[in-house]
Amino acid sequence: MPEGDTVLRTARRLHLALAGRPLIRTELRWPTLGHADLAGRTVTEVVAYGKQILTRIAAADGDAPQPRIPTVSADPLTLRSHLRMEGRWYIHARDAEPWPPQSRGSVRAVLGGTEWTAIGTWLGLLDLIPMAAEATLIGHLGPDIMADAFVPDGALEAERRLTADPQRHVGAALLDQTTVAGIGTMYMAEALFVQKTSPWTPIGEVDIPALLATARRQLLRGATQAVPSTTGNPRRGLENWVHGRSGKPCQRCGTIIRVAPIGPVLKERPAFYCPQCQPGPTPTDDGRPRNPLGANPKIREDRRPTGYRRGR
Ligand SMILES: [Zn+2]
């Protein structure tokens, strides 16, 4: 699943391709947006907020000829897209490829600019709303950990939200987008490894400023990398310290990496960790290697952790 770094990289590419120029032709292949036509409108900017991509579109030009039956409001608009599991935005030069045919079932949105065409495939969410109403879509989210303004104000607000329940497991609190936006299972696991902290540590016992600084540094670096790597080693299987490496030896200490579900019931996500490098509470799991939960939804009930113990 794409995390904040991929979303930020995507938003930057869309901004370079579309911002400051009018759209020539558009298609939103989304049930509720099928008739929305944004041709003639200018993209002002494309920004990321956590895992959301916000394509901001200027008000309609009052002097330009208007369609006889307007399909969208003349006010400034925001097109919100979310990559969810498989979503991607591709960009190609305007005349390099034909306009995607309707038969290309993966296509959810096409934004044709004067120079570039952006094609969104398998998008998880797509909304077109007045720009003034953006807060209805993202207002509940915590501060964006990759935003320029995160230091210091956003970090203080994120810490306040994260510690609202000091008993909460730090891994679960980081994944909750309403506390801090942009961290998924990968950067949760990787930041906690670097901080030598078990994902099941009560967040009240964690050095939160240091943890947020580490996660932010990893995400911002990932946004500049074609293959995000937290270890600095781009070799396949060695890009990460623990995420996706259950059953393999820790690159620091050689202990077998483990994985167990974390988070509220029915919303559990996989947390990968090294029991040696990350002392603290750990689930009483059986230690067997597993795929991430998304890849293997049939986790057997009897393999769920039943309790917690103090590690080491
Ligand atoms: Zn280790």
mmCIF file with all atom_site columns, N, CA and C in Angstrom, residues 127-185:
data_model
loop_
_atom_site.group_PDB
_atom_site.id
_atom_site.type_symbol
_atom_site.label_atom_id
_atom_site.label_alt_id
_atom_site.label_comp_id
_atom_site.label_asym_id
_atom_site.label_entity_id
_atom_site.label_seq_id
_atom_site.pdbx_PDB_ins_code
_atom_site.Cartn_x
_atom_site.Cartn_y
_atom_site.Cartn_z
_atom_site.occupancy
_atom_site.B_iso_or_equiv
_atom_site.pdbx_formal_charge
_atom_site.auth_seq_id
_atom_site.auth_comp_id
_atom_site.auth_asym_id
_atom_site.auth_atom_id
_atom_site.pdbx_PDB_model_num
ATOM 1   N N  . ASP A 1 127 ? -13.023 12.466 -5.335 1.00 0.00 ? 127 ASP A N  1
ATOM 2   C CA . ASP A 1 127 ? -14.073 13.420 -4.993 1.00 0.00 ? 127 ASP A CA 1
ATOM 3   C C  . ASP A 1 127 ? -13.757 14.745 -5.656 1.00 0.00 ? 127 ASP A C  1
ATOM 4   N N  . LEU A 1 128 ? -14.801 15.435 -6.061 1.00 0.00 ? 128 LEU A N  1
ATOM 5   C CA . LEU A 1 128 ? -14.651 16.790 -6.594 1.00 0.00 ? 128 LEU A CA 1
ATOM 6   C C  . LEU A 1 128 ? -15.523 17.691 -5.743 1.00 0.00 ? 128 LEU A C  1
ATOM 7   N N  . ILE A 1 129 ? -14.880 18.595 -5.008 1.00 0.00 ? 129 ILE A N  1
ATOM 8   C CA . ILE A 1 129 ? -15.624 19.422 -4.052 1.00 0.00 ? 129 ILE A CA 1
ATOM 9   C C  . ILE A 1 129 ? -15.175 20.872 -4.186 1.00 0.00 ? 129 ILE A C  1
ATOM 10  N N  . PRO A 1 130 ? -15.968 21.807 -3.689 1.00 0.00 ? 130 PRO A N  1
ATOM 11  C CA . PRO A 1 130 ? -15.483 23.195 -3.640 1.00 0.00 ? 130 PRO A CA 1
ATOM 12  C C  . PRO A 1 130 ? -14.212 23.262 -2.798 1.00 0.00 ? 130 PRO A C  1
ATOM 13  N N  . MET A 1 131 ? -13.237 24.042 -3.272 1.00 0.00 ? 131 MET A N  1
ATOM 14  C CA . MET A 1 131 ? -11.983 24.124 -2.515 1.00 0.00 ? 131 MET A CA 1
ATOM 15  C C  . MET A 1 131 ? -12.244 24.592 -1.084 1.00 0.00 ? 131 MET A C  1
ATOM 16  N N  . ALA A 1 132 ? -13.258 25.450 -0.917 1.00 0.00 ? 132 ALA A N  1
ATOM 17  C CA . ALA A 1 132 ? -13.568 25.975 0.416  1.00 0.00 ? 132 ALA A CA 1
ATOM 18  C C  . ALA A 1 132 ? -14.043 24.880 1.365  1.00 0.00 ? 132 ALA A C  1
ATOM 19  N N  . ALA A 1 133 ? -14.412 23.733 0.815  1.00 0.00 ? 133 ALA A N  1
ATOM 20  C CA . ALA A 1 133 ? -14.945 22.650 1.656  1.00 0.00 ? 133 ALA A CA 1
ATOM 21  C C  . ALA A 1 133 ? -13.920 21.542 1.885  1.00 0.00 ? 133 ALA A C  1
ATOM 22  N N  . GLU A 1 134 ? -12.652 21.819 1.599  1.00 0.00 ? 134 GLU A N  1
ATOM 23  C CA . GLU A 1 134 ? -11.627 20.769 1.766  1.00 0.00 ? 134 GLU A CA 1
ATOM 24  C C  . GLU A 1 134 ? -11.618 20.178 3.173  1.00 0.00 ? 134 GLU A C  1
ATOM 25  N N  . ALA A 1 135 ? -11.925 21.022 4.138  1.00 0.00 ? 135 ALA A N  1
ATOM 26  C CA . ALA A 1 135 ? -11.863 20.537 5.528  1.00 0.00 ? 135 ALA A CA 1
ATOM 27  C C  . ALA A 1 135 ? -12.833 19.389 5.766  1.00 0.00 ? 135 ALA A C  1
ATOM 28  N N  . THR A 1 136 ? -13.904 19.307 4.971  1.00 0.00 ? 136 THR A N  1
ATOM 29  C CA . THR A 1 136 ? -14.847 18.200 5.180  1.00 0.00 ? 136 THR A CA 1
ATOM 30  C C  . THR A 1 136 ? -14.206 16.867 4.812  1.00 0.00 ? 136 THR A C  1
ATOM 31  N N  . LEU A 1 137 ? -13.168 16.908 3.954  1.00 0.00 ? 137 LEU A N  1
ATOM 32  C CA . LEU A 1 137 ? -12.497 15.670 3.562  1.00 0.00 ? 137 LEU A CA 1
ATOM 33  C C  . LEU A 1 137 ? -11.264 15.381 4.413  1.00 0.00 ? 137 LEU A C  1
ATOM 34  N N  . ILE A 1 138 ? -10.545 16.415 4.795  1.00 0.00 ? 138 ILE A N  1
ATOM 35  C CA . ILE A 1 138 ? -9.257  16.175 5.481  1.00 0.00 ? 138 ILE A CA 1
ATOM 36  C C  . ILE A 1 138 ? -9.183  16.826 6.857  1.00 0.00 ? 138 ILE A C  1
ATOM 37  N N  . GLY A 1 139 ? -10.249 17.511 7.262  1.00 0.00 ? 139 GLY A N  1
ATOM 38  C CA . GLY A 1 139 ? -10.193 18.243 8.530  1.00 0.00 ? 139 GLY A CA 1
ATOM 39  C C  . GLY A 1 139 ? -10.023 17.361 9.752  1.00 0.00 ? 139 GLY A C  1
ATOM 40  N N  . HIS A 1 140 ? -10.431 16.090 9.637  1.00 0.00 ? 140 HIS A N  1
ATOM 41  C CA . HIS A 1 140 ? -10.345 15.197 10.796 1.00 0.00 ? 140 HIS A CA 1
ATOM 42  C C  . HIS A 1 140 ? -8.948  14.593 10.940 1.00 0.00 ? 140 HIS A C  1
ATOM 43  N N  . LEU A 1 141 ? -8.106  14.765 9.918  1.00 0.00 ? 141 LEU A N  1
ATOM 44  C CA . LEU A 1 141 ? -6.784  14.131 9.933  1.00 0.00 ? 141 LEU A CA 1
ATOM 45  C C  . LEU A 1 141 ? -5.829  14.887 10.843 1.00 0.00 ? 141 LEU A C  1
ATOM 46  N N  . GLY A 1 142 ? -4.841  14.172 11.359 1.00 0.00 ? 142 GLY A N  1
ATOM 47  C CA . GLY A 1 142 ? -3.797  14.813 12.135 1.00 0.00 ? 142 GLY A CA 1
ATOM 48  C C  . GLY A 1 142 ? -2.860  15.587 11.218 1.00 0.00 ? 142 GLY A C  1
ATOM 49  N N  . PRO A 1 143 ? -1.893  16.302 11.799 1.00 0.00 ? 143 PRO A N  1
ATOM 50  C CA . PRO A 1 143 ? -0.945  17.062 10.974 1.00 0.00 ? 143 PRO A CA 1
ATOM 51  C C  . PRO A 1 143 ? -0.196  16.147 9.997  1.00 0.00 ? 143 PRO A C  1
ATOM 52  N N  . ASP A 1 144 ? 0.046   16.660 8.794  1.00 0.00 ? 144 ASP A N  1
ATOM 53  C CA . ASP A 1 144 ? 0.780   15.919 7.759  1.00 0.00 ? 144 ASP A CA 1
ATOM 54  C C  . ASP A 1 144 ? 2.256   15.879 8.140  1.00 0.00 ? 144 ASP A C  1
ATOM 55  N N  . ILE A 1 145 ? 2.765   14.680 8.372  1.00 0.00 ? 145 ILE A N  1
ATOM 56  C CA . ILE A 1 145 ? 4.135   14.554 8.901  1.00 0.00 ? 145 ILE A CA 1
ATOM 57  C C  . ILE A 1 145 ? 5.186   15.017 7.894  1.00 0.00 ? 145 ILE A C  1
ATOM 58  N N  . MET A 1 146 ? 4.827   15.086 6.613  1.00 0.00 ? 146 MET A N  1
ATOM 59  C CA . MET A 1 146 ? 5.822   15.511 5.616  1.00 0.00 ? 146 MET A CA 1
ATOM 60  C C  . MET A 1 146 ? 5.704   16.989 5.240  1.00 0.00 ? 146 MET A C  1
ATOM 61  N N  . ALA A 1 147 ? 4.732   17.677 5.819  1.00 0.00 ? 147 ALA A N  1
ATOM 62  C CA . ALA A 1 147 ? 4.531   19.083 5.457  1.00 0.00 ? 147 ALA A CA 1
ATOM 63  C C  . ALA A 1 147 ? 5.688   19.944 5.943  1.00 0.00 ? 147 ALA A C  1
ATOM 64  N N  . ASP A 1 148 ? 5.970   21.019 5.202  1.00 0.00 ? 148 ASP A N  1
ATOM 65  C CA . ASP A 1 148 ? 7.028   21.948 5.628  1.00 0.00 ? 148 ASP A CA 1
ATOM 66  C C  . ASP A 1 148 ? 6.723   22.495 7.018  1.00 0.00 ? 148 ASP A C  1
ATOM 67  N N  . ALA A 1 149 ? 5.433   22.689 7.296  1.00 0.00 ? 149 ALA A N  1
ATOM 68  C CA . ALA A 1 149 ? 5.037   23.321 8.555  1.00 0.00 ? 149 ALA A CA 1
ATOM 69  C C  . ALA A 1 149 ? 4.979   22.331 9.711  1.00 0.00 ? 149 ALA A C  1
ATOM 70  N N  . PHE A 1 150 ? 5.388   21.084 9.479  1.00 0.00 ? 150 PHE A N  1
ATOM 71  C CA . PHE A 1 150 ? 5.265   20.094 10.565 1.00 0.00 ? 150 PHE A CA 1
ATOM 72  C C  . PHE A 1 150 ? 6.152   20.451 11.746 1.00 0.00 ? 150 PHE A C  1
ATOM 73  N N  . VAL A 1 151 ? 7.296   21.040 11.465 1.00 0.00 ? 151 VAL A N  1
ATOM 74  C CA . VAL A 1 151 ? 8.205   21.434 12.538 1.00 0.00 ? 151 VAL A CA 1
ATOM 75  C C  . VAL A 1 151 ? 8.094   22.935 12.722 1.00 0.00 ? 151 VAL A C  1
ATOM 76  N N  . PRO A 1 152 ? 7.776   23.445 13.945 1.00 0.00 ? 152 PRO A N  1
ATOM 77  C CA . PRO A 1 152 ? 7.500   22.639 15.144 1.00 0.00 ? 152 PRO A CA 1
ATOM 78  C C  . PRO A 1 152 ? 6.005   22.458 15.426 1.00 0.00 ? 152 PRO A C  1
ATOM 79  N N  . ASP A 1 153 ? 5.143   23.290 14.808 1.00 0.00 ? 153 ASP A N  1
ATOM 80  C CA . ASP A 1 153 ? 3.737   23.324 15.254 1.00 0.00 ? 153 ASP A CA 1
ATOM 81  C C  . ASP A 1 153 ? 3.025   21.996 15.037 1.00 0.00 ? 153 ASP A C  1
ATOM 82  N N  . GLY A 1 154 ? 3.202   21.409 13.835 1.00 0.00 ? 154 GLY A N  1
ATOM 83  C CA . GLY A 1 154 ? 2.519   20.153 13.540 1.00 0.00 ? 154 GLY A CA 1
ATOM 84  C C  . GLY A 1 154 ? 2.953   19.038 14.479 1.00 0.00 ? 154 GLY A C  1
ATOM 85  N N  . ALA A 1 155 ? 4.236   19.008 14.785 1.00 0.00 ? 155 ALA A N  1
ATOM 86  C CA . ALA A 1 155 ? 4.749   17.953 15.659 1.00 0.00 ? 155 ALA A CA 1
ATOM 87  C C  . ALA A 1 155 ? 4.154   18.066 17.058 1.00 0.00 ? 155 ALA A C  1
ATOM 88  N N  . LEU A 1 156 ? 3.996   19.291 17.538 1.00 0.00 ? 156 LEU A N  1
ATOM 89  C CA . LEU A 1 156 ? 3.403   19.474 18.872 1.00 0.00 ? 156 LEU A CA 1
ATOM 90  C C  . LEU A 1 156 ? 1.949   19.018 18.882 1.00 0.00 ? 156 LEU A C  1
ATOM 91  N N  . GLU A 1 157 ? 1.218   19.360 17.802 1.00 0.00 ? 157 GLU A N  1
ATOM 92  C CA . GLU A 1 157 ? -0.178  18.943 17.719 1.00 0.00 ? 157 GLU A CA 1
ATOM 93  C C  . GLU A 1 157 ? -0.273  17.418 17.590 1.00 0.00 ? 157 GLU A C  1
ATOM 94  N N  . ALA A 1 158 ? 0.621   16.822 16.790 1.00 0.00 ? 158 ALA A N  1
ATOM 95  C CA . ALA A 1 158 ? 0.620   15.367 16.637 1.00 0.00 ? 158 ALA A CA 1
ATOM 96  C C  . ALA A 1 158 ? 0.905   14.696 17.980 1.00 0.00 ? 158 ALA A C  1
ATOM 97  N N  . GLU A 1 159 ? 1.846   15.250 18.743 1.00 0.00 ? 159 GLU A N  1
ATOM 98  C CA . GLU A 1 159 ? 2.162   14.670 20.050 1.00 0.00 ? 159 GLU A CA 1
ATOM 99  C C  . GLU A 1 159 ? 0.952   14.752 20.982 1.00 0.00 ? 159 GLU A C  1
ATOM 100 N N  . ARG A 1 160 ? 0.251   15.875 20.911 1.00 0.00 ? 160 ARG A N  1
ATOM 101 C CA . ARG A 1 160 ? -0.940  16.023 21.752 1.00 0.00 ? 160 ARG A CA 1
ATOM 102 C C  . ARG A 1 160 ? -1.974  14.956 21.398 1.00 0.00 ? 160 ARG A C  1
ATOM 103 N N  . ARG A 1 161 ? -2.169  14.747 20.105 1.00 0.00 ? 161 ARG A N  1
ATOM 104 C CA . ARG A 1 161 ? -3.168  13.760 19.685 1.00 0.00 ? 161 ARG A CA 1
ATOM 105 C C  . ARG A 1 161 ? -2.714  12.334 19.996 1.00 0.00 ? 161 ARG A C  1
ATOM 106 N N  . LEU A 1 162 ? -1.425  12.067 19.783 1.00 0.00 ? 162 LEU A N  1
ATOM 107 C CA . LEU A 1 162 ? -0.908  10.711 20.003 1.00 0.00 ? 162 LEU A CA 1
ATOM 108 C C  . LEU A 1 162 ? -1.003  10.301 21.475 1.00 0.00 ? 162 LEU A C  1
ATOM 109 N N  . THR A 1 163 ? -0.824  11.269 22.380 1.00 0.00 ? 163 THR A N  1
ATOM 110 C CA . THR A 1 163 ? -0.779  10.931 23.799 1.00 0.00 ? 163 THR A CA 1
ATOM 111 C C  . THR A 1 163 ? -2.137  11.102 24.472 1.00 0.00 ? 163 THR A C  1
ATOM 112 N N  . ALA A 1 164 ? -3.184  11.342 23.699 1.00 0.00 ? 164 ALA A N  1
ATOM 113 C CA . ALA A 1 164 ? -4.520  11.486 24.292 1.00 0.00 ? 164 ALA A CA 1
ATOM 114 C C  . ALA A 1 164 ? -4.864  10.251 25.113 1.00 0.00 ? 164 ALA A C  1
ATOM 115 N N  . ASP A 1 165 ? -4.439  9.078  24.631 1.00 0.00 ? 165 ASP A N  1
ATOM 116 C CA . ASP A 1 165 ? -4.580  7.842  25.406 1.00 0.00 ? 165 ASP A CA 1
ATOM 117 C C  . ASP A 1 165 ? -3.185  7.265  25.608 1.00 0.00 ? 165 ASP A C  1
ATOM 118 N N  . PRO A 1 166 ? -2.563  7.543  26.755 1.00 0.00 ? 166 PRO A N  1
ATOM 119 C CA . PRO A 1 166 ? -1.149  7.151  26.943 1.00 0.00 ? 166 PRO A CA 1
ATOM 120 C C  . PRO A 1 166 ? -0.934  5.642  26.981 1.00 0.00 ? 166 PRO A C  1
ATOM 121 N N  . GLN A 1 167 ? -2.017  4.866  27.169 1.00 0.00 ? 167 GLN A N  1
ATOM 122 C CA . GLN A 1 167 ? -1.877  3.406  27.222 1.00 0.00 ? 167 GLN A CA 1
ATOM 123 C C  . GLN A 1 167 ? -1.885  2.769  25.830 1.00 0.00 ? 167 GLN A C  1
ATOM 124 N N  . ARG A 1 168 ? -2.250  3.553  24.826 1.00 0.00 ? 168 ARG A N  1
ATOM 125 C CA . ARG A 1 168 ? -2.384  2.984  23.487 1.00 0.00 ? 168 ARG A CA 1
ATOM 126 C C  . ARG A 1 168 ? -1.032  2.493  22.964 1.00 0.00 ? 168 ARG A C  1
ATOM 127 N N  . HIS A 1 169 ? -1.057  1.386  22.219 1.00 0.00 ? 169 HIS A N  1
ATOM 128 C CA . HIS A 1 169 ? 0.178   0.885  21.629 1.00 0.00 ? 169 HIS A CA 1
ATOM 129 C C  . HIS A 1 169 ? 0.723   1.908  20.628 1.00 0.00 ? 169 HIS A C  1
ATOM 130 N N  . VAL A 1 170 ? 2.007   2.173  20.711 1.00 0.00 ? 170 VAL A N  1
ATOM 131 C CA . VAL A 1 170 ? 2.581   3.228  19.864 1.00 0.00 ? 170 VAL A CA 1
ATOM 132 C C  . VAL A 1 170 ? 2.391   2.906  18.378 1.00 0.00 ? 170 VAL A C  1
ATOM 133 N N  . GLY A 1 171 ? 2.490   1.633  17.991 1.00 0.00 ? 171 GLY A N  1
ATOM 134 C CA . GLY A 1 171 ? 2.336   1.277  16.577 1.00 0.00 ? 171 GLY A CA 1
ATOM 135 C C  . GLY A 1 171 ? 0.938   1.595  16.073 1.00 0.00 ? 171 GLY A C  1
ATOM 136 N N  . ALA A 1 172 ? -0.071  1.281  16.890 1.00 0.00 ? 172 ALA A N  1
ATOM 137 C CA . ALA A 1 172 ? -1.459  1.552  16.495 1.00 0.00 ? 172 ALA A CA 1
ATOM 138 C C  . ALA A 1 172 ? -1.718  3.048  16.429 1.00 0.00 ? 172 ALA A C  1
ATOM 139 N N  . ALA A 1 173 ? -1.165  3.801  17.376 1.00 0.00 ? 173 ALA A N  1
ATOM 140 C CA . ALA A 1 173 ? -1.381  5.251  17.390 1.00 0.00 ? 173 ALA A CA 1
ATOM 141 C C  . ALA A 1 173 ? -0.776  5.909  16.149 1.00 0.00 ? 173 ALA A C  1
ATOM 142 N N  . LEU A 1 174 ? 0.395   5.412  15.713 1.00 0.00 ? 174 LEU A N  1
ATOM 143 C CA . LEU A 1 174 ? 1.040   5.999  14.527 1.00 0.00 ? 174 LEU A CA 1
ATOM 144 C C  . LEU A 1 174 ? 0.234   5.727  13.253 1.00 0.00 ? 174 LEU A C  1
ATOM 145 N N  . LEU A 1 175 ? -0.446  4.565  13.213 1.00 0.00 ? 175 LEU A N  1
ATOM 146 C CA . LEU A 1 175 ? -1.208  4.209  12.009 1.00 0.00 ? 175 LEU A CA 1
ATOM 147 C C  . LEU A 1 175 ? -2.527  4.974  11.917 1.00 0.00 ? 175 LEU A C  1
ATOM 148 N N  . ASP A 1 176 ? -2.981  5.512  13.042 1.00 0.00 ? 176 ASP A N  1
ATOM 149 C CA . ASP A 1 176 ? -4.246  6.245  13.093 1.00 0.00 ? 176 ASP A CA 1
ATOM 150 C C  . ASP A 1 176 ? -4.041  7.609  12.420 1.00 0.00 ? 176 ASP A C  1
ATOM 151 N N  . GLN A 1 177 ? -4.630  7.797  11.242 1.00 0.00 ? 177 GLN A N  1
ATOM 152 C CA . GLN A 1 177 ? -4.378  9.024  10.477 1.00 0.00 ? 177 GLN A CA 1
ATOM 153 C C  . GLN A 1 177 ? -4.954  10.272 11.152 1.00 0.00 ? 177 GLN A C  1
ATOM 154 N N  . THR A 1 178 ? -5.814  10.077 12.166 1.00 0.00 ? 178 THR A N  1
ATOM 155 C CA . THR A 1 178 ? -6.353  11.249 12.862 1.00 0.00 ? 178 THR A CA 1
ATOM 156 C C  . THR A 1 178 ? -5.396  11.764 13.937 1.00 0.00 ? 178 THR A C  1
ATOM 157 N N  . THR A 1 179 ? -4.315  11.008 14.218 1.00 0.00 ? 179 THR A N  1
ATOM 158 C CA . THR A 1 179 ? -3.311  11.525 15.155 1.00 0.00 ? 179 THR A CA 1
ATOM 159 C C  . THR A 1 179 ? -2.188  12.222 14.389 1.00 0.00 ? 179 THR A C  1
ATOM 160 N N  . VAL A 1 180 ? -1.669  11.548 13.371 1.00 0.00 ? 180 VAL A N  1
ATOM 161 C CA . VAL A 1 180 ? -0.643  12.133 12.505 1.00 0.00 ? 180 VAL A CA 1
ATOM 162 C C  . VAL A 1 180 ? -0.837  11.467 11.141 1.00 0.00 ? 180 VAL A C  1
ATOM 163 N N  . ALA A 1 181 ? -0.820  12.259 10.074 1.00 0.00 ? 181 ALA A N  1
ATOM 164 C CA . ALA A 1 181 ? -1.191  11.745 8.748  1.00 0.00 ? 181 ALA A CA 1
ATOM 165 C C  . ALA A 1 181 ? 0.041   11.442 7.911  1.00 0.00 ? 181 ALA A C  1
ATOM 166 N N  . GLY A 1 182 ? 0.023   10.274 7.255  1.00 0.00 ? 182 GLY A N  1
ATOM 167 C CA . GLY A 1 182 ? 1.080   9.954  6.294  1.00 0.00 ? 182 GLY A CA 1
ATOM 168 C C  . GLY A 1 182 ? 1.854   8.684  6.586  1.00 0.00 ? 182 GLY A C  1
ATOM 169 N N  . ILE A 1 183 ? 1.722   8.145  7.810  1.00 0.00 ? 183 ILE A N  1
ATOM 170 C CA . ILE A 1 183 ? 2.489   6.953  8.190  1.00 0.00 ? 183 ILE A CA 1
ATOM 171 C C  . ILE A 1 183 ? 1.635   5.713  7.964  1.00 0.00 ? 183 ILE A C  1
ATOM 172 N N  . GLY A 1 184 ? 2.166   4.740  7.241  1.00 0.00 ? 184 GLY A N  1
ATOM 173 C CA . GLY A 1 184 ? 1.524   3.443  7.069  1.00 0.00 ? 184 GLY A CA 1
ATOM 174 C C  . GLY A 1 184 ? 2.312   2.368  7.786  1.00 0.00 ? 184 GLY A C  1
ATOM 175 N N  . THR A 1 185 ? 2.003   1.112  7.481  1.00 0.00 ? 185 THR A N  1
ATOM 176 C CA . THR A 1 185 ? 2.631   0.009  8.230  1.00 0.00 ? 185 THR A CA 1
ATOM 177 C C  . THR A 1 185 ? 4.141   -0.032 8.041  1.00 0.00 ? 185 THR A C  1
#
